[in-house]
Amino acid sequence: MSTFLLELRSEEIPARMQAGARADLEKLFRKEMEAAGVALGAITVWSTPRRLALIAHDLPEATEAVSEELKGPKLGAPPQALEGFLRKTGLTQNQLTERDGVYFAVTEKPGRASRDVLAEAIPAIIRAFPWPKSQRWGAASISTESPRWVRPLSGIVALFGQDLVECEIGDVRSGVATKGHRFHAPGEITIGSATDYQDKLRACHVIVDHEERQNLIRTRAKAAAEAAGLTLVEDEGLVIENAGLTEWPVPLLGRFDEEFLEVPPEVIQLTARTNQKYFVCEKQGKLANAFVCTANIEATDGGVEIVAGNRKVLAARLSDARFFWEQDRKKTLASHAEGLARITFHEKLGTVADKVERVAKLARWLVEEGIVKGADADQAELAARLCKADLVTEMVGEFPELQGLMGGYYARAEGLPDALADAIRDHYKPVGQGDDVPTAPVTVAVSLADKLDTIACFFVIGEKPTGSKDPFALRRAALGVLSLILTNDLRHSVEDLLTTARRSAVDQGIVDSRSRPEQYSIDDEFDKIVMADLNAFIQDRLKVQQREAGVRHDLIDAVFALGGEDDLVRLLARVHALQAFVATPDGTNLLAGYKRAANILKKEDYPANSVRVERSRDTAPGISTSLDANGLGYVAEPDELALIEALAVAAPKAAAAVAAEDFAGAMAALATLRAPIDAFFDNVTVNDADAQKRAARLSLLSRFRDAVHSVADFSKIEG
């Protein structure tokens, strides 16, 4: 067994591509080795800005010899069949093997040296490498047959044990030499084998293990901040990016002028992070005038000049940010909002100003109707009218990530109420699973109105998500609507919310001959189609959202199937009670009894909501109950009578509990039917030869089904 080392060296590999490149290198290597029959042990893949490295442990010296057998025609088959088989295998008839009256072609393939396999695999891996962006280089680049790499490939190290694996691609031949750090050790380094590869590079100021570089940046950046009495603002993405930009990372602390702290801290952090890849620091919970940069060299002056240079660059960036901050505040948000009329929201949905108008009216309606409680309608409308104003500011033009956030800062600087500023700042939330869900009333009204308008309008013009495509993030908007409703206990029909949002779009003239499909020429018919699609879409998103919370999708279907239930707070309360119930023995057995009853009724084509079997008031105990005032006309079986009596108690109790939103009580009422329905099926013949008895018992099962349906449609429950 030997260890194989492969290093592919090039100019700088973008940090964002390195993780994918490591995964692709291992995947392609495994594919080539498996195709050649080379057994693999553990594989290690590393990356630096200038190299990808793979170490494969415990590779055999050669592949094993294999025998391949191909079944042919039977003896006595037509000559044409045998001739075709011989052409396919390249053998003669006397080279075939006969067994059990069938011809077989047996081919012995000898083992191959692993070095030879690797020599063929390396060029194949390089040619098949799926870089997001790549380039050709050199004189050969005029041909489409020339190799491609993320940057010009400059070297290949390929060692099997201590032996060179000879291969060539383009103008690059494999060798045993690599290069160290660009500045500290620019000369060639001879690698003896995979075992000394990492240590030799380290001696030449290259830490080839990307995870080691990441850990070093985490610890030393934190230590540099703490040495200055500060706290490093942790940023895992920045750690990974800096590790992808350096081969010998050296975190250094620098300072910037305190006067820049008048700019919102998020702006400073984003400026430092996005433009310069710097960490920022805090002191006592507030942003400090300090940053940590990551150098790629061990400077002789301890990094003084490096820090000074980085400080100048950051100062220029922060000066721009401060200029934007000052310029934007010279106008009110209302003045900025006038510019929204120049921004197209969607070609069929008008401008952003048109959207703001719809959202403002919808936010006021949510408050005035009492759907969102505790908010001031005037504040909700004003916040909605100003919530997109920062889109035309200089700051958001430079940093689109700050939309909403900057609007909140500008609102406070203008002296607007905190509730209004908070609504502007947070109206995009939640923007995904795990994001904070607003609870402040004004914010809830604006955020909900914004998302409802987006969903309804795009459905009206037929721009629905399809498959994996969702260009307008409608699924995310729907999850945001659901989170706002459930977190804030908003008790209102979702269909009514969407209908109102859709009507606002219609009132603006969005639905016209250009946006309405030709086959729906009648507005009412088109509206029904849109609302059906919207309801199905919201139901699907609810199941996706609740799956994360451990709620079964079939139970949501079971409650939705009853119809008329789109108060999501109440619906989920019922679903939670149902999930707890079906997990109990009573629930499991009642479900089995229900399905048996439903199957019998389905087989008999018995209609739903049929005549109910009720106990006659003047019937003495032990006498049959009746379909009408005249009685059944036969003596009921004891277990038949027990089920009738149990239903007489449980059905109204379950219905009353559902009406009172006591869903646990409704489940408890249904649980009392478990024993009677089990006994009924054990001891009573439903399809009796007597037509009168059969009709009465089918009616009884129908009543049992109806009682269960007062809580949920058990036919939708799996299991």
GROMACS .gro file of N, CA and C in nm, residues 618-675:
model
  174
  618ASP      N    1  -8.907   0.773   2.338
  618ASP     CA    2  -9.000   0.685   2.409
  618ASP      C    3  -8.959   0.539   2.400
  619THR      N    4  -8.833   0.517   2.357
  619THR     CA    5  -8.786   0.379   2.349
  619THR      C    6  -8.718   0.343   2.479
  620ALA      N    7  -8.760   0.231   2.537
  620ALA     CA    8  -8.704   0.186   2.663
  620ALA      C    9  -8.564   0.132   2.642
  621PRO      N   10  -8.479   0.137   2.747
  621PRO     CA   11  -8.344   0.082   2.736
  621PRO      C   12  -8.349  -0.063   2.689
  622GLY      N   13  -8.258  -0.098   2.602
  622GLY     CA   14  -8.253  -0.234   2.551
  622GLY      C   15  -8.333  -0.254   2.425
  623ILE      N   16  -8.419  -0.157   2.389
  623ILE     CA   17  -8.497  -0.166   2.267
  623ILE      C   18  -8.422  -0.090   2.157
  624SER      N   19  -8.442  -0.132   2.036
  624SER     CA   20  -8.367  -0.071   1.927
  624SER      C   21  -8.396   0.077   1.912
  625THR      N   22  -8.298   0.147   1.859
  625THR     CA   23  -8.319   0.287   1.824
  625THR      C   24  -8.379   0.292   1.685
  626SER      N   25  -8.417   0.412   1.641
  626SER     CA   26  -8.495   0.419   1.519
  626SER      C   27  -8.439   0.519   1.419
  627LEU      N   28  -8.471   0.491   1.289
  627LEU     CA   29  -8.440   0.587   1.185
  627LEU      C   30  -8.546   0.695   1.180
  628ASP      N   31  -8.665   0.666   1.231
  628ASP     CA   32  -8.774   0.762   1.233
  628ASP      C   33  -8.853   0.740   1.360
  629ALA      N   34  -8.962   0.806   1.372
  629ALA     CA   35  -9.040   0.797   1.497
  629ALA      C   36  -9.101   0.660   1.519
  630ASN      N   37  -9.110   0.578   1.418
  630ASN     CA   38  -9.174   0.447   1.428
  630ASN      C   39  -9.078   0.336   1.468
  631GLY      N   40  -8.949   0.366   1.488
  631GLY     CA   41  -8.855   0.264   1.531
  631GLY      C   42  -8.792   0.191   1.415
  632LEU      N   43  -8.693   0.104   1.450
  632LEU     CA   44  -8.619   0.030   1.349
  632LEU      C   45  -8.698  -0.087   1.294
  633GLY      N   46  -8.781  -0.140   1.376
  633GLY     CA   47  -8.855  -0.257   1.332
  633GLY      C   48  -8.783  -0.387   1.362
  634TYR      N   49  -8.671  -0.382   1.438
  634TYR     CA   50  -8.601  -0.504   1.480
  634TYR      C   51  -8.530  -0.474   1.611
  635VAL      N   52  -8.492  -0.577   1.681
  635VAL     CA   53  -8.423  -0.562   1.809
  635VAL      C   54  -8.274  -0.542   1.782
  636ALA      N   55  -8.221  -0.430   1.826
  636ALA     CA   56  -8.080  -0.400   1.803
  636ALA      C   57  -7.989  -0.490   1.884
  637GLU      N   58  -7.873  -0.523   1.828
  637GLU     CA   59  -7.770  -0.597   1.900
  637GLU      C   60  -7.718  -0.509   2.014
  638PRO      N   61  -7.676  -0.571   2.126
  638PRO     CA   62  -7.626  -0.491   2.239
  638PRO      C   63  -7.513  -0.396   2.200
  639ASP      N   64  -7.415  -0.445   2.119
  639ASP     CA   65  -7.302  -0.359   2.081
  639ASP      C   66  -7.344  -0.254   1.979
  640GLU      N   67  -7.450  -0.284   1.904
  640GLU     CA   68  -7.506  -0.185   1.813
  640GLU      C   69  -7.570  -0.072   1.894
  641LEU      N   70  -7.645  -0.111   1.994
  641LEU     CA   71  -7.710  -0.013   2.080
  641LEU      C   72  -7.607   0.069   2.158
  642ALA      N   73  -7.498   0.003   2.202
  642ALA     CA   74  -7.393   0.074   2.277
  642ALA      C   75  -7.328   0.182   2.191
  643LEU      N   76  -7.306   0.152   2.062
  643LEU     CA   77  -7.245   0.251   1.973
  643LEU      C   78  -7.340   0.368   1.950
  644ILE      N   79  -7.471   0.336   1.935
  644ILE     CA   80  -7.570   0.443   1.917
  644ILE      C   81  -7.569   0.536   2.038
  645GLU      N   82  -7.567   0.478   2.155
  645GLU     CA   83  -7.570   0.560   2.277
  645GLU      C   84  -7.441   0.639   2.294
  646ALA      N   85  -7.327   0.576   2.260
  646ALA     CA   86  -7.200   0.646   2.271
  646ALA      C   87  -7.195   0.765   2.175
  647LEU      N   88  -7.247   0.745   2.054
  647LEU     CA   89  -7.250   0.854   1.957
  647LEU      C   90  -7.342   0.967   2.001
  648ALA      N   91  -7.454   0.929   2.064
  648ALA     CA   92  -7.549   1.030   2.111
  648ALA      C   93  -7.484   1.125   2.211
  649VAL      N   94  -7.385   1.075   2.284
  649VAL     CA   95  -7.315   1.158   2.382
  649VAL      C   96  -7.193   1.225   2.320
  650ALA      N   97  -7.111   1.145   2.246
  650ALA     CA   98  -6.981   1.193   2.199
  650ALA      C   99  -6.995   1.295   2.087
  651ALA      N  100  -7.087   1.274   1.992
  651ALA     CA  101  -7.096   1.362   1.875
  651ALA      C  102  -7.126   1.506   1.914
  652PRO      N  103  -7.231   1.532   1.993
  652PRO     CA  104  -7.256   1.672   2.030
  652PRO      C  105  -7.147   1.730   2.119
  653LYS      N  106  -7.087   1.644   2.204
  653LYS     CA  107  -6.980   1.693   2.291
  653LYS      C  108  -6.859   1.735   2.207
  654ALA      N  109  -6.822   1.653   2.107
  654ALA     CA  110  -6.708   1.688   2.021
  654ALA      C  111  -6.737   1.814   1.942
  655ALA      N  112  -6.859   1.826   1.889
  655ALA     CA  113  -6.895   1.944   1.811
  655ALA      C  114  -6.891   2.070   1.897
  656ALA      N  115  -6.941   2.058   2.019
  656ALA     CA  116  -6.941   2.174   2.110
  656ALA      C  117  -6.798   2.212   2.147
  657ALA      N  118  -6.713   2.113   2.167
  657ALA     CA  119  -6.573   2.141   2.202
  657ALA      C  120  -6.502   2.211   2.086
  658VAL      N  121  -6.529   2.167   1.963
  658VAL     CA  122  -6.468   2.232   1.847
  658VAL      C  123  -6.514   2.376   1.837
  659ALA      N  124  -6.644   2.399   1.859
  659ALA     CA  125  -6.697   2.535   1.853
  659ALA      C  126  -6.633   2.625   1.958
  660ALA      N  127  -6.598   2.566   2.073
  660ALA     CA  128  -6.535   2.642   2.181
  660ALA      C  129  -6.383   2.645   2.167
  661GLU      N  130  -6.332   2.587   2.058
  661GLU     CA  131  -6.189   2.577   2.032
  661GLU      C  132  -6.116   2.499   2.141
  662ASP      N  133  -6.187   2.406   2.202
  662ASP     CA  134  -6.127   2.314   2.298
  662ASP      C  135  -6.098   2.184   2.224
  663PHE      N  136  -5.992   2.185   2.146
  663PHE     CA  137  -5.966   2.073   2.057
  663PHE      C  138  -5.920   1.949   2.132
  664ALA      N  139  -5.853   1.969   2.245
  664ALA     CA  140  -5.816   1.854   2.327
  664ALA      C  141  -5.943   1.788   2.381
  665GLY      N  142  -6.042   1.870   2.417
  665GLY     CA  143  -6.169   1.815   2.464
  665GLY      C  144  -6.242   1.741   2.354
  666ALA      N  145  -6.232   1.793   2.230
  666ALA     CA  146  -6.295   1.724   2.118
  666ALA      C  147  -6.232   1.588   2.095
  667MET      N  148  -6.101   1.580   2.107
  667MET     CA  149  -6.033   1.451   2.091
  667MET      C  150  -6.072   1.356   2.204
  668ALA      N  151  -6.086   1.410   2.324
  668ALA     CA  152  -6.126   1.326   2.437
  668ALA      C  153  -6.266   1.269   2.415
  669ALA      N  154  -6.355   1.350   2.356
  669ALA     CA  155  -6.490   1.301   2.327
  669ALA      C  156  -6.485   1.190   2.224
  670LEU      N  157  -6.404   1.206   2.119
  670LEU     CA  158  -6.391   1.101   2.018
  670LEU      C  159  -6.331   0.974   2.077
  671ALA      N  160  -6.241   0.990   2.175
  671ALA     CA  161  -6.175   0.873   2.234
  671ALA      C  162  -6.276   0.779   2.298
  672THR      N  163  -6.392   0.832   2.343
  672THR     CA  164  -6.492   0.745   2.406
  672THR      C  165  -6.558   0.652   2.304
  673LEU      N  166  -6.538   0.678   2.175
  673LEU     CA  167  -6.597   0.593   2.072
  673LEU      C  168  -6.509   0.474   2.037
  674ARG      N  169  -6.390   0.472   2.089
  674ARG     CA  170  -6.298   0.366   2.050
  674ARG      C  171  -6.352   0.228   2.086
  675ALA      N  172  -6.383   0.208   2.212
  675ALA     CA  173  -6.430   0.075   2.255
  675ALA      C  174  -6.563   0.037   2.189
   0.00000   0.00000   0.00000
